[in-house]
């Protein structure tokens, strides 16, 4: 299986990349090192020195670039080697690492790992997380031991909340939700409307803390390949949204490997929400608990059961709640296929092109 490369992925929260420090992560099976230049701009480079393959994150930041910890080669912010402290200092042509386009937006570092143009306009709108958005925000990160599609299905179809998150995010009557599936361009939106249900714990705390029934909605949007935006809340039975028992949930997945996923989650509450500080703390804890201690064991067990099998070859039973996840899977399959076809149509990269030139001896490739 491969990953869709020509897309923006969230590498980390902006705050993870601190001034003067190297931060590293594996993303789409590639090791990447991040740092900030003196002007604050984020940089992402391949985290593997081309000399003896030591991770660059073990080195240090020098002149807006990185110095390798092992033999001191220095790379600038584009990944080009700019200093060889040995011999005459000649820099071999191959002494460079890959530099990735990055964008620091909505308090996240976005990375583009494909070879097509990284169009900043394609970064999804998560402006509710901006510092000046007026929303009260909270952030978290988990490492999920599964392929990102499994976690994506969990997010897009929230019918599981009655069972997995009972008492926290879910309640029994939610099973009878009115469902609506909307396709907007390449987005898929799964709306669930649940009138007159017993109030789930987190929403009781967020709303009026009286345990009385409510109307509830969970409207989840999928933005390919792995970004989700949830509009969810409750109000009095027959009431209105302005009652302020709602928030936006941000759920963003980035493949780490075929079997592990970076899961960035955040919440953005409108300014009108009346939530005492203790309840606010509990709100954050309950959300993290739900994702880490309730969703993750399910996804972990699911991944273990699927193993290396092809999902469709296992002939999964399909239910009405699967309409969104199945469309998402099909869209991802189509995107992967299109990318593979484009790659197959490209001429081979210069470095791989067969050539009649003589093969250099090791002595000739060593610069000094
Ligand atoms: S491994 Fe980086 S300079 Fe030798
Ligand atoms: Fe869940």
XYZ file of C-alpha atoms and ligand atoms in Angstrom:
373
model
C 0.000 0.000 0.000
C 1.186 3.430 -0.643
C 0.278 6.877 0.565
C -1.148 9.817 -1.321
C 1.853 12.100 -1.560
C 0.553 15.185 -3.291
C -1.449 16.635 -0.424
C -0.902 18.779 2.630
C -0.498 16.784 5.821
C -0.195 18.069 9.357
C 3.300 17.271 10.581
C 2.861 18.603 14.108
C 1.439 21.489 16.115
C 3.288 24.770 15.487
C 4.341 24.828 19.135
C 6.168 21.508 18.714
C 8.845 23.228 16.637
C 10.594 25.495 19.100
C 13.168 28.142 18.374
C 16.711 26.749 18.521
C 15.623 23.090 18.703
C 15.433 20.242 16.218
C 12.184 18.291 16.181
C 11.738 15.066 14.245
C 8.963 12.785 13.143
C 8.394 9.965 10.733
C 5.694 10.954 8.240
C 4.491 8.805 5.330
C 7.359 6.442 6.159
C 9.954 9.188 5.708
C 12.099 10.563 8.527
C 11.810 14.360 8.672
C 13.577 16.933 10.837
C 12.036 20.333 11.608
C 13.445 23.564 12.983
C 12.907 27.295 12.793
C 15.126 29.822 11.063
C 16.121 32.940 12.952
C 13.178 34.773 11.401
C 10.824 32.125 12.846
C 10.045 30.365 9.558
C 9.684 26.605 9.847
C 11.931 24.306 7.804
C 11.519 20.585 7.062
C 14.385 18.452 5.757
C 14.952 14.770 5.182
C 16.256 13.475 8.494
C 19.114 11.394 7.140
C 22.607 12.606 6.384
C 23.668 11.482 2.892
C 27.176 10.685 4.178
C 26.689 7.829 6.643
C 22.938 8.165 7.168
C 22.964 9.455 10.731
C 19.689 11.287 11.520
C 20.227 15.019 11.236
C 18.078 15.629 14.313
C 21.059 14.450 16.383
C 22.997 17.466 15.107
C 22.514 21.155 15.738
C 21.202 24.289 14.099
C 23.939 26.388 12.508
C 23.305 29.521 10.423
C 19.653 28.693 9.619
C 20.805 25.210 8.565
C 21.719 21.933 10.255
C 25.127 20.510 11.092
C 25.338 16.725 11.158
C 26.435 15.366 14.535
C 28.768 12.718 13.095
C 31.294 14.372 10.736
C 29.987 17.914 10.646
C 28.586 18.326 7.139
C 26.332 21.386 7.098
C 23.097 21.696 5.165
C 21.193 24.884 4.453
C 17.429 25.311 4.753
C 16.890 23.914 1.237
C 18.820 20.746 2.105
C 21.916 21.633 0.057
C 25.244 20.796 1.719
C 27.032 24.121 2.130
C 30.020 23.102 4.210
C 32.353 20.132 4.258
C 34.880 20.707 7.047
C 37.192 17.939 5.778
C 40.079 17.955 3.310
C 39.825 20.807 0.836
C 36.194 21.283 1.666
C 34.906 20.248 -1.741
C 31.191 19.493 -1.652
C 30.148 16.336 -3.545
C 27.237 16.873 -5.920
C 25.124 14.275 -4.123
C 25.634 15.881 -0.744
C 22.138 17.171 -0.228
C 19.019 16.116 1.569
C 15.456 16.624 0.491
C 13.751 19.833 1.582
C 9.972 19.756 1.909
C 7.545 22.625 1.397
C 5.990 23.566 4.727
C 3.345 26.034 5.863
C 2.752 27.286 9.384
C -0.992 27.772 9.385
C -3.851 27.479 11.905
C -1.260 26.663 14.581
C -0.078 23.608 12.694
C 2.965 22.835 10.566
C 1.718 21.469 7.247
C 4.037 19.498 4.998
C 3.827 18.541 1.318
C 5.739 15.367 0.519
C 4.831 14.865 -3.135
C 6.623 16.297 -6.157
C 3.770 18.402 -7.541
C 3.328 22.097 -6.761
C 2.507 22.605 -3.077
C -0.306 25.093 -3.476
C -0.867 26.943 -0.159
C -4.482 27.547 -1.220
C -5.103 23.810 -0.790
C -4.529 23.910 2.980
C -7.897 23.172 4.629
C -9.543 25.950 6.591
C -9.071 25.378 10.308
C -9.122 29.075 11.141
C -11.207 28.394 14.270
C -7.886 27.346 15.817
C -6.144 30.656 15.035
C -5.043 32.598 18.102
C -7.250 35.538 17.159
C -10.265 33.418 16.155
C -12.206 34.232 19.315
C -12.671 30.524 20.006
C -11.423 28.845 23.155
C -9.115 26.078 21.954
C -7.444 22.956 23.303
C -5.006 20.606 21.572
C -3.764 17.015 21.774
C -1.764 14.367 19.929
C -1.858 10.576 19.998
C -0.002 7.884 18.149
C -2.542 5.375 16.866
C -1.260 1.824 16.192
C -3.161 1.409 12.918
C -3.388 2.481 9.295
C -4.912 5.953 9.067
C -7.920 4.765 7.063
C -9.201 2.741 10.012
C -9.059 5.792 12.238
C -10.616 7.856 9.453
C -13.607 5.515 9.259
C -14.025 5.798 13.010
C -14.196 9.588 12.706
C -16.423 9.873 9.676
C -19.065 7.491 10.984
C -19.936 8.454 14.543
C -22.532 5.737 15.054
C -19.996 4.036 17.347
C -20.304 6.698 20.043
C -23.286 4.956 21.656
C -21.216 1.836 22.202
C -17.620 2.970 22.507
C -18.240 6.278 24.292
C -21.408 5.531 26.250
C -21.802 8.061 29.054
C -18.992 10.247 27.693
C -19.833 11.342 24.164
C -22.693 8.955 23.535
C -26.036 7.790 24.866
C -28.316 4.850 23.888
C -30.930 6.736 21.848
C -28.303 7.993 19.407
C -28.571 4.720 17.548
C -31.812 5.975 16.010
C -30.178 9.090 14.567
C -31.411 10.627 11.321
C -28.444 10.319 8.971
C -27.613 12.408 5.983
C -24.702 12.032 3.609
C -23.666 15.057 1.582
C -20.911 15.285 -1.018
C -19.545 18.797 -1.492
C -16.851 18.765 -4.158
C -14.333 16.233 -2.873
C -15.562 16.597 0.718
C -17.886 14.052 2.308
C -20.121 15.222 5.140
C -21.913 12.786 7.457
C -24.629 14.502 9.483
C -26.412 12.862 12.381
C -29.402 14.516 14.050
C -30.594 13.035 17.357
C -33.653 14.737 18.813
C -34.753 14.208 22.398
C -32.028 11.906 23.681
C -30.536 11.445 27.132
C -27.646 13.871 27.400
C -24.121 12.387 27.105
C -21.798 13.343 29.985
C -19.507 15.729 28.144
C -22.431 17.663 26.689
C -24.261 17.884 29.985
C -21.137 19.511 31.410
C -20.808 21.804 28.404
C -24.457 22.827 28.378
C -26.508 23.176 31.553
C -25.423 20.376 33.918
C -28.942 19.257 34.791
C -29.032 15.814 33.140
C -32.214 16.629 31.182
C -32.814 15.326 27.636
C -31.487 17.345 24.713
C -31.444 17.504 20.943
C -27.973 16.664 19.656
C -26.104 16.804 16.348
C -22.773 15.482 15.045
C -21.902 16.822 11.607
C -18.565 15.421 10.466
C -16.777 16.629 7.349
C -13.991 14.718 5.637
C -11.471 16.781 3.703
C -9.196 14.467 1.729
C -6.967 12.789 2.345
C -7.143 12.669 6.144
C -8.591 15.823 7.665
C -11.847 15.986 9.609
C -13.935 18.811 10.970
C -16.779 18.160 13.387
C -19.607 20.483 14.295
C -21.289 18.965 17.332
C -23.489 20.072 20.168
C -26.737 19.915 22.056
C -29.568 22.276 22.903
C -32.844 22.102 24.724
C -35.350 19.795 23.050
C -36.788 22.000 20.322
C -34.226 24.702 21.225
C -31.631 26.502 19.158
C -27.898 26.524 18.532
C -27.413 29.890 20.252
C -27.803 28.056 23.558
C -24.029 27.479 23.268
C -23.771 23.803 24.076
C -21.590 23.134 21.030
C -18.031 23.132 19.764
C -15.985 22.379 16.682
C -13.849 19.256 16.827
C -10.688 19.138 14.741
C -9.380 15.652 13.954
C -6.399 15.353 11.649
C -4.606 12.151 10.741
C -1.144 11.831 9.241
C 0.234 8.437 8.334
C 3.455 7.691 10.172
C 3.890 4.207 8.697
C 1.529 1.640 7.175
C 0.618 0.609 10.701
C 0.846 3.799 12.740
C -0.810 7.201 12.546
C -0.270 10.616 14.064
C -3.623 11.795 15.382
C -3.904 15.518 16.056
C -7.102 16.563 17.758
C -8.363 19.917 18.975
C -11.559 21.570 20.100
C -12.747 25.120 19.482
C -15.536 26.427 21.688
C -17.409 29.596 20.820
C -16.806 32.574 23.082
C -20.338 32.446 24.456
C -19.798 29.061 26.133
C -20.236 29.212 29.873
C -17.764 26.650 31.174
C -16.217 27.025 34.637
C -12.422 26.350 34.713
C -12.848 22.979 36.452
C -15.358 21.846 33.847
C -13.095 23.095 31.071
C -10.281 20.911 32.424
C -12.627 17.964 32.637
C -13.855 18.578 29.081
C -10.278 18.240 27.798
C -9.620 15.160 29.911
C -12.821 13.449 28.818
C -12.099 13.997 25.144
C -8.582 12.657 25.448
C -9.827 9.706 27.482
C -12.468 8.917 24.845
C -9.934 8.921 21.991
C -7.055 7.266 23.815
C -8.759 4.771 26.098
C -11.944 4.036 24.150
C -11.310 4.517 20.405
C -7.687 3.437 20.273
C -8.054 -0.061 21.768
C -10.829 -0.718 19.231
C -8.725 0.475 16.292
C -5.672 -1.388 17.596
C -7.644 -4.650 17.836
C -9.212 -4.039 14.429
C -5.797 -3.499 12.807
C -4.422 -6.623 14.473
C -7.355 -8.658 13.143
C -6.960 -7.308 9.596
C -3.170 -7.692 9.612
C -1.793 -7.547 6.088
C -5.025 -8.646 4.425
C -6.629 -6.479 1.811
C -9.708 -4.863 3.375
C -12.129 -5.685 0.541
C -10.842 -9.229 0.135
C -12.066 -9.862 3.690
C -15.595 -9.131 2.443
C -16.731 -6.765 5.205
C -20.459 -6.766 5.922
C -21.860 -3.357 5.020
C -24.491 -1.510 7.059
C -26.376 1.728 6.454
C -23.858 3.558 8.658
C -21.035 2.620 6.275
C -22.122 4.852 3.403
C -19.687 7.642 4.356
C -16.670 5.455 5.176
C -17.117 3.381 2.000
C -17.218 6.525 -0.140
C -14.141 7.815 1.646
C -12.289 4.536 0.983
C -13.285 4.608 -2.686
C -12.157 8.241 -3.029
C -8.792 7.410 -1.466
C -8.383 4.414 -3.766
C -9.145 6.625 -6.762
C -6.680 9.302 -5.617
C -3.948 6.702 -5.098
C -4.578 5.202 -8.515
C -4.474 8.613 -10.213
C -1.216 9.450 -8.497
C 0.306 6.086 -9.462
C -0.763 6.598 -13.098
C 0.768 10.077 -13.193
C 4.018 8.732 -11.748
C 4.099 5.893 -14.265
C 3.706 8.404 -17.107
C 6.677 10.500 -15.960
C 10.114 10.018 -17.491
C 12.561 8.395 -15.069
C 14.375 10.825 -12.771
C 17.771 11.926 -14.065
C 19.624 9.993 -11.389
C 17.950 6.727 -12.404
C 18.155 7.226 -16.141
C 20.253 4.567 -17.879
C 23.347 6.200 -19.256
C 26.176 5.210 -21.510
C 28.679 7.074 -19.343
C 31.274 4.981 -17.610
C 30.645 3.956 -14.029
C 32.731 6.006 -11.622
C 35.117 4.206 -9.356
C 34.615 4.861 -5.635
C 37.787 6.971 -5.670
C 36.304 9.282 -8.283
C 33.119 9.871 -6.321
C 34.961 10.902 -3.155
C 35.448 14.634 -3.248
C 38.619 14.815 -1.224
S 27.098 10.982 8.801
Fe 26.683 13.072 8.581
S 28.588 13.971 8.230
Fe 29.013 11.851 8.364
Fe -14.791 7.648 18.845
